[in-house]
mmCIF file of C-alpha atoms in Angstrom:
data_model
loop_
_atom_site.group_PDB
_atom_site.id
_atom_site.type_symbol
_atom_site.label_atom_id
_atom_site.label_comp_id
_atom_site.label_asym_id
_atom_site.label_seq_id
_atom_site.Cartn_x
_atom_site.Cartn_y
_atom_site.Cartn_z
ATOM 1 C CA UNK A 1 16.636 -13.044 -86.457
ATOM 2 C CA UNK A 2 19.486 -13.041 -84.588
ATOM 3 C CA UNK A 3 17.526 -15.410 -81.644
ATOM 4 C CA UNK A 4 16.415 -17.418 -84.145
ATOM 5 C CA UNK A 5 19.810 -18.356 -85.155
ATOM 6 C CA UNK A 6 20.422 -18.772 -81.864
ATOM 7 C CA UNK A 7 18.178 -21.138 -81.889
ATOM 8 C CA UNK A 8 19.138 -23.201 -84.827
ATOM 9 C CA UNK A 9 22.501 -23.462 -83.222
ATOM 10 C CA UNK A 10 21.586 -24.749 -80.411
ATOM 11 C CA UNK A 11 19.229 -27.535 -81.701
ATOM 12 C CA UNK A 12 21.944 -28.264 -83.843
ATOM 13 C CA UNK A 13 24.487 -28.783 -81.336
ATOM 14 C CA UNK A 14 22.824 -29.018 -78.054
ATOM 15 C CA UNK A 15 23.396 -32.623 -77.883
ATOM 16 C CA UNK A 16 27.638 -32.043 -77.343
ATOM 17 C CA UNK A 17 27.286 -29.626 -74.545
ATOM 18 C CA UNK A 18 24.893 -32.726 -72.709
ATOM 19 C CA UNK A 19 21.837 -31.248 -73.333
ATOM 20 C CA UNK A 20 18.271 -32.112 -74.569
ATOM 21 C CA UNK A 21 16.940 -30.803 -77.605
ATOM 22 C CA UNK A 22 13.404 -31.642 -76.628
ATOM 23 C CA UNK A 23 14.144 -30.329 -73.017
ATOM 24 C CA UNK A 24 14.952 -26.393 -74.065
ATOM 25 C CA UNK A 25 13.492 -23.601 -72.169
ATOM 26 C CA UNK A 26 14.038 -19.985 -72.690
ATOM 27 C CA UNK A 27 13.530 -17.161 -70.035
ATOM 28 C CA UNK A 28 14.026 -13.378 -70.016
ATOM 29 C CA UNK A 29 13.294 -10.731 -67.910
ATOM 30 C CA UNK A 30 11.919 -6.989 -69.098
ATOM 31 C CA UNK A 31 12.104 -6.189 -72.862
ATOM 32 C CA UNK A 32 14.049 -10.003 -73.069
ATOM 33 C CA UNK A 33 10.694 -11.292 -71.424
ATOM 34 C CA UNK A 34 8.559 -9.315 -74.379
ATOM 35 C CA UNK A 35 10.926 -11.044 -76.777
ATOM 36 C CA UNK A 36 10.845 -14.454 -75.359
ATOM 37 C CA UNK A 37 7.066 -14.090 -75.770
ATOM 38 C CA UNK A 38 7.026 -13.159 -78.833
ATOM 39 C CA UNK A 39 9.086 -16.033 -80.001
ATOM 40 C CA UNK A 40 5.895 -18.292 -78.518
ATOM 41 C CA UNK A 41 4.045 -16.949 -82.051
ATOM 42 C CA UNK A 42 6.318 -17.086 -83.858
ATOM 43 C CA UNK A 43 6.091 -19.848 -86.577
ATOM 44 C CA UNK A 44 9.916 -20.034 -87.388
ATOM 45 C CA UNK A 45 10.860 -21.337 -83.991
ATOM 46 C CA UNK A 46 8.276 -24.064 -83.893
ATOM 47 C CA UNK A 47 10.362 -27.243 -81.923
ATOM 48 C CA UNK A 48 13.147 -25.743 -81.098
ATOM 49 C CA UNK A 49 12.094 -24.623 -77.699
ATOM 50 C CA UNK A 50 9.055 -26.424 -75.037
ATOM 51 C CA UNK A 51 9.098 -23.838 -72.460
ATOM 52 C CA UNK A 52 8.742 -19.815 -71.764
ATOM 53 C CA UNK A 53 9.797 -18.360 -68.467
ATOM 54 C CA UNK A 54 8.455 -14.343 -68.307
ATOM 55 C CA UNK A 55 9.414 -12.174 -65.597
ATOM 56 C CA UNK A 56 8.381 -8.887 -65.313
ATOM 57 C CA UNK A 57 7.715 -8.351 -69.333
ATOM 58 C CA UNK A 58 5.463 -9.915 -71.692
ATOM 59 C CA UNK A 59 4.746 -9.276 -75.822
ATOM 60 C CA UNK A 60 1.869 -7.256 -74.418
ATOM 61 C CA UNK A 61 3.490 -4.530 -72.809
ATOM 62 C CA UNK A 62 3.892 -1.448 -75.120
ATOM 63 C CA UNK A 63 7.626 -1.658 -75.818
ATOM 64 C CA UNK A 64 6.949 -5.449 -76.871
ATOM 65 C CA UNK A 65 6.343 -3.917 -80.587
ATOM 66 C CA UNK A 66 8.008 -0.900 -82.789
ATOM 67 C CA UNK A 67 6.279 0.916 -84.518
ATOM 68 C CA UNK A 68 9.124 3.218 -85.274
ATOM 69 C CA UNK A 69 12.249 1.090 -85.974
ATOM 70 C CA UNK A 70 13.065 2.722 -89.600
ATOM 71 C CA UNK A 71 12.532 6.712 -87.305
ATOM 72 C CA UNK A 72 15.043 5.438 -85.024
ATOM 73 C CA UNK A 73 16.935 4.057 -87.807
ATOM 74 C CA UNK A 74 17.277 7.395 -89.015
ATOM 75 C CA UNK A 75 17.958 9.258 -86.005
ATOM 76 C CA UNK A 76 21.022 7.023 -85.289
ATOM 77 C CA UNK A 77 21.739 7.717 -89.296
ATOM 78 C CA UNK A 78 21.552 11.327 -88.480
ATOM 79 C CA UNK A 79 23.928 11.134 -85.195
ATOM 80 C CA UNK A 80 26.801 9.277 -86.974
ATOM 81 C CA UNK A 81 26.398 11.175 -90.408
ATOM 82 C CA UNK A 82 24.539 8.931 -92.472
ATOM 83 C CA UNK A 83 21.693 10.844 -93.342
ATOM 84 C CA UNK A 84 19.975 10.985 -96.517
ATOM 85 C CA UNK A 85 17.951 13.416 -98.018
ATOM 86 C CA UNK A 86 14.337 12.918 -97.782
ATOM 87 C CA UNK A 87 12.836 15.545 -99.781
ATOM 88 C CA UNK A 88 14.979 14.952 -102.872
ATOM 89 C CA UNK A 89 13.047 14.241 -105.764
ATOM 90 C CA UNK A 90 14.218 10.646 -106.204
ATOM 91 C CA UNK A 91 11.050 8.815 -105.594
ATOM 92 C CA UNK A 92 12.859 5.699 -104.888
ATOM 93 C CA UNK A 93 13.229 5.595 -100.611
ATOM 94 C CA UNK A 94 14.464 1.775 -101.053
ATOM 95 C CA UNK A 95 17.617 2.925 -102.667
ATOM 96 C CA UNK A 96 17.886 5.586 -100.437
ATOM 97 C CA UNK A 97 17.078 3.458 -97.078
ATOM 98 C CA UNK A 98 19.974 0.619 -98.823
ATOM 99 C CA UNK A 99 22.625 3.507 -99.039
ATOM 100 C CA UNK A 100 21.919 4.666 -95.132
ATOM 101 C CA UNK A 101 22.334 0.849 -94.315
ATOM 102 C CA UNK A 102 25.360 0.576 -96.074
ATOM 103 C CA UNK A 103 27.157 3.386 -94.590
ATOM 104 C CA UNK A 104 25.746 2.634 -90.888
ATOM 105 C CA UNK A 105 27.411 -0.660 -91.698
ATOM 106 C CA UNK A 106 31.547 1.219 -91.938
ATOM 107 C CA UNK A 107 31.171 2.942 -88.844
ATOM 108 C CA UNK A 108 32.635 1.375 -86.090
ATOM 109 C CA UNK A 109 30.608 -0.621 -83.256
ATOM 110 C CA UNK A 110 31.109 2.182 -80.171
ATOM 111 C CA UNK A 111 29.988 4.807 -82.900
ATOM 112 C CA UNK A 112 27.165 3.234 -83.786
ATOM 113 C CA UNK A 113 26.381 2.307 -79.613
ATOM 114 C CA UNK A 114 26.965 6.337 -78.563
ATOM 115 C CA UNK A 115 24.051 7.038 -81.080
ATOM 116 C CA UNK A 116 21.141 7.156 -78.759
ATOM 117 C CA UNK A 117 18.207 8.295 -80.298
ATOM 118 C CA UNK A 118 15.481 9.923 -78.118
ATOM 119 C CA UNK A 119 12.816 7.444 -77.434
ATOM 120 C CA UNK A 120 9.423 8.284 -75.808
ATOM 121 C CA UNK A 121 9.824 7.335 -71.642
ATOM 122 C CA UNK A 122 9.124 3.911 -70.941
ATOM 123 C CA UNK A 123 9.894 2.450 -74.380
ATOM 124 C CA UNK A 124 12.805 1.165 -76.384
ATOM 125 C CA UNK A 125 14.135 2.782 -79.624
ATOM 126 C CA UNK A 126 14.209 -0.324 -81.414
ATOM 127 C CA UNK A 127 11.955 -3.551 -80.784
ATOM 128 C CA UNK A 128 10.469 -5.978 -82.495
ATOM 129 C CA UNK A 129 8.435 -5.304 -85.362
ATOM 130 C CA UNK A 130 5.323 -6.741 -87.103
ATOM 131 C CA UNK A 131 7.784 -7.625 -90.338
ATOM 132 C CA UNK A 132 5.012 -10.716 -91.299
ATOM 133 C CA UNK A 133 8.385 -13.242 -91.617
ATOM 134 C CA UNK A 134 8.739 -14.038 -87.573
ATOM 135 C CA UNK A 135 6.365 -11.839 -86.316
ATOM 136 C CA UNK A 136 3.093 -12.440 -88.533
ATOM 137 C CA UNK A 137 0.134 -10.473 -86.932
ATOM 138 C CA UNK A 138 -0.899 -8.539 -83.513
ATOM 139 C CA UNK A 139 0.943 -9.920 -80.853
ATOM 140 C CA UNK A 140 -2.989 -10.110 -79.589
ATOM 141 C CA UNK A 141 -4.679 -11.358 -82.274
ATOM 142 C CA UNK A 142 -1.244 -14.565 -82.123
ATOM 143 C CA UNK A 143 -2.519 -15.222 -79.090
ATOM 144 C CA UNK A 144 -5.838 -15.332 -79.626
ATOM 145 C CA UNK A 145 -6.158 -17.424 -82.806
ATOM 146 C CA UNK A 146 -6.710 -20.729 -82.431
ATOM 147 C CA UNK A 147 -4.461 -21.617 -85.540
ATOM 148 C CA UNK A 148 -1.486 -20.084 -83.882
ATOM 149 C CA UNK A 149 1.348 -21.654 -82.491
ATOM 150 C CA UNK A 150 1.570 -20.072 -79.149
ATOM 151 C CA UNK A 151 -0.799 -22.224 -77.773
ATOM 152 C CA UNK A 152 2.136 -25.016 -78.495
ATOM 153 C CA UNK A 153 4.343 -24.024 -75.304
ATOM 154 C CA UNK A 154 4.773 -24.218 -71.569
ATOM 155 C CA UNK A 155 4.579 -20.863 -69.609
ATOM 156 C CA UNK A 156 5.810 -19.324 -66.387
ATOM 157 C CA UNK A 157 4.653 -16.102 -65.761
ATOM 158 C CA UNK A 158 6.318 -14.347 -62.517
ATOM 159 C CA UNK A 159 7.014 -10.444 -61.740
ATOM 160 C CA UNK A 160 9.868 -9.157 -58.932
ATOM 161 C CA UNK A 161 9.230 -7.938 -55.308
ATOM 162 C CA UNK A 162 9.691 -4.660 -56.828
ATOM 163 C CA UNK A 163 6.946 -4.477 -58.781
ATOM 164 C CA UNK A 164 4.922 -5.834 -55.890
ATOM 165 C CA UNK A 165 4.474 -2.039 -54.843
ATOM 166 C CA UNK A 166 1.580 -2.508 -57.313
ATOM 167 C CA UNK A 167 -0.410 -4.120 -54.896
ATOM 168 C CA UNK A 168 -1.800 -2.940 -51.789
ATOM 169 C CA UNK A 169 -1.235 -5.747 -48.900
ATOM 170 C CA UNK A 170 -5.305 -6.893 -49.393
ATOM 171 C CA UNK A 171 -4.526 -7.602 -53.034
ATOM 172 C CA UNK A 172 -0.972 -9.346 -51.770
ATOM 173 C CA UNK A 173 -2.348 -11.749 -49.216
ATOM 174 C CA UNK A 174 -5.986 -12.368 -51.363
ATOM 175 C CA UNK A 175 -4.352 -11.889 -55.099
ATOM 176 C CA UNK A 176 -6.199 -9.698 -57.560
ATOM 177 C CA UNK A 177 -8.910 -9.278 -59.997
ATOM 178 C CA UNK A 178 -8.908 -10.251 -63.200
ATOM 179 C CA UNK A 179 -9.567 -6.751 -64.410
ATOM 180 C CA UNK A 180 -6.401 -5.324 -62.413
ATOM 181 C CA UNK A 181 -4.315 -8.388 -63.653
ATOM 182 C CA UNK A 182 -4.777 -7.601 -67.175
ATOM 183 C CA UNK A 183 -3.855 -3.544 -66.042
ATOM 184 C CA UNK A 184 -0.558 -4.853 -64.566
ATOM 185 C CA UNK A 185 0.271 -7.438 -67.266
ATOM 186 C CA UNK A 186 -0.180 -4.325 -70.179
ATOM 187 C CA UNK A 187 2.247 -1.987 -68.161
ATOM 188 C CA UNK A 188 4.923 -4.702 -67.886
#
């Protein structure tokens, strides 16, 4: 949500900065990439952006999407001693998950950022997630319907000489299959 502000703002104002509000591209590299992407299917952005620069990240990769964000929640509730317990008999995890909100919200900011909650390697703690308000659907099936907005959008797709190591010099100098593209573009 907090992009999407971002991106209100800056439609609203873009104009007193010099700028063209029908000129906007965003870009991002890594997780930022898998964000920027995601914004592409997102219905709430619709016109307030034309074109999508990726590098080395994309909404397929598998830290694009949480599926975890409210076990992370609570292991960063846990680490700064807002924990709640879950085996109480009060059948009512809403009021529960609204008082562990509210007291994450009076700790200070470096508390809260020296909470690090063990992720699995190679993906983030928190992430985007499927919450049917920006993010309706599957990043896959978004890009894949025809109804969809991600269709709407200018894209540049581009990885780092780093991640060049993928490729053996024949696959450098003659490109790649379409099979090992869609390999590499999963694992970004």
């Amino acid at each position: 949500m907090d992009i999407v502000a971002a991106l209100h703002y800056l439609a609203e104002n873009i104009e007193y900065f010099g700028g063209d509000a029908n000129k906007v591209t965003l870009a991002g590299h890594g997780q930022a990439a898998s964000n920027v992407h995601l914004l592409m299917m997102s219905p709430m952005v619709k016109g307030l952006f034309n074109r999508i620069i990726l590098m080395s990240g994309s909404a397929l990769s598998p830290s694009a999407v949480s599926q975890s964000n409210i076990h992370y929640a609570k292991q960063v509730a846990s680490l700064v001693n807002c924990s709640f317990d879950e085996s109480s008999n009060n059948n009512n995890n809403n009021n529960k998950y609204n008082q562990m909100v509210e007291c994450l919200r009076k700790k200070p900011i470096d508390q809260l950022l020296n909470a690090q909650p063990i992720a699995p390697n190679y993906l983030s703690n928190f992430a985007p997630d499927l919450d049917g308000i920006i993010l309706t659907s599957d990043p896959i099936n978004l890009m894949t319907n025809e109804n969809s907005v991600y269709g709407n959008y200018d894209l540049l797709f581009g990885v780092t000489k780093i991640e060049s190591q993928l490729l053996n010099a024949k696959e450098e100098f003659y490109g790649i299959s379409s099979l090992k593209r869609e390999q590499i573009l999963r694992t970004l």
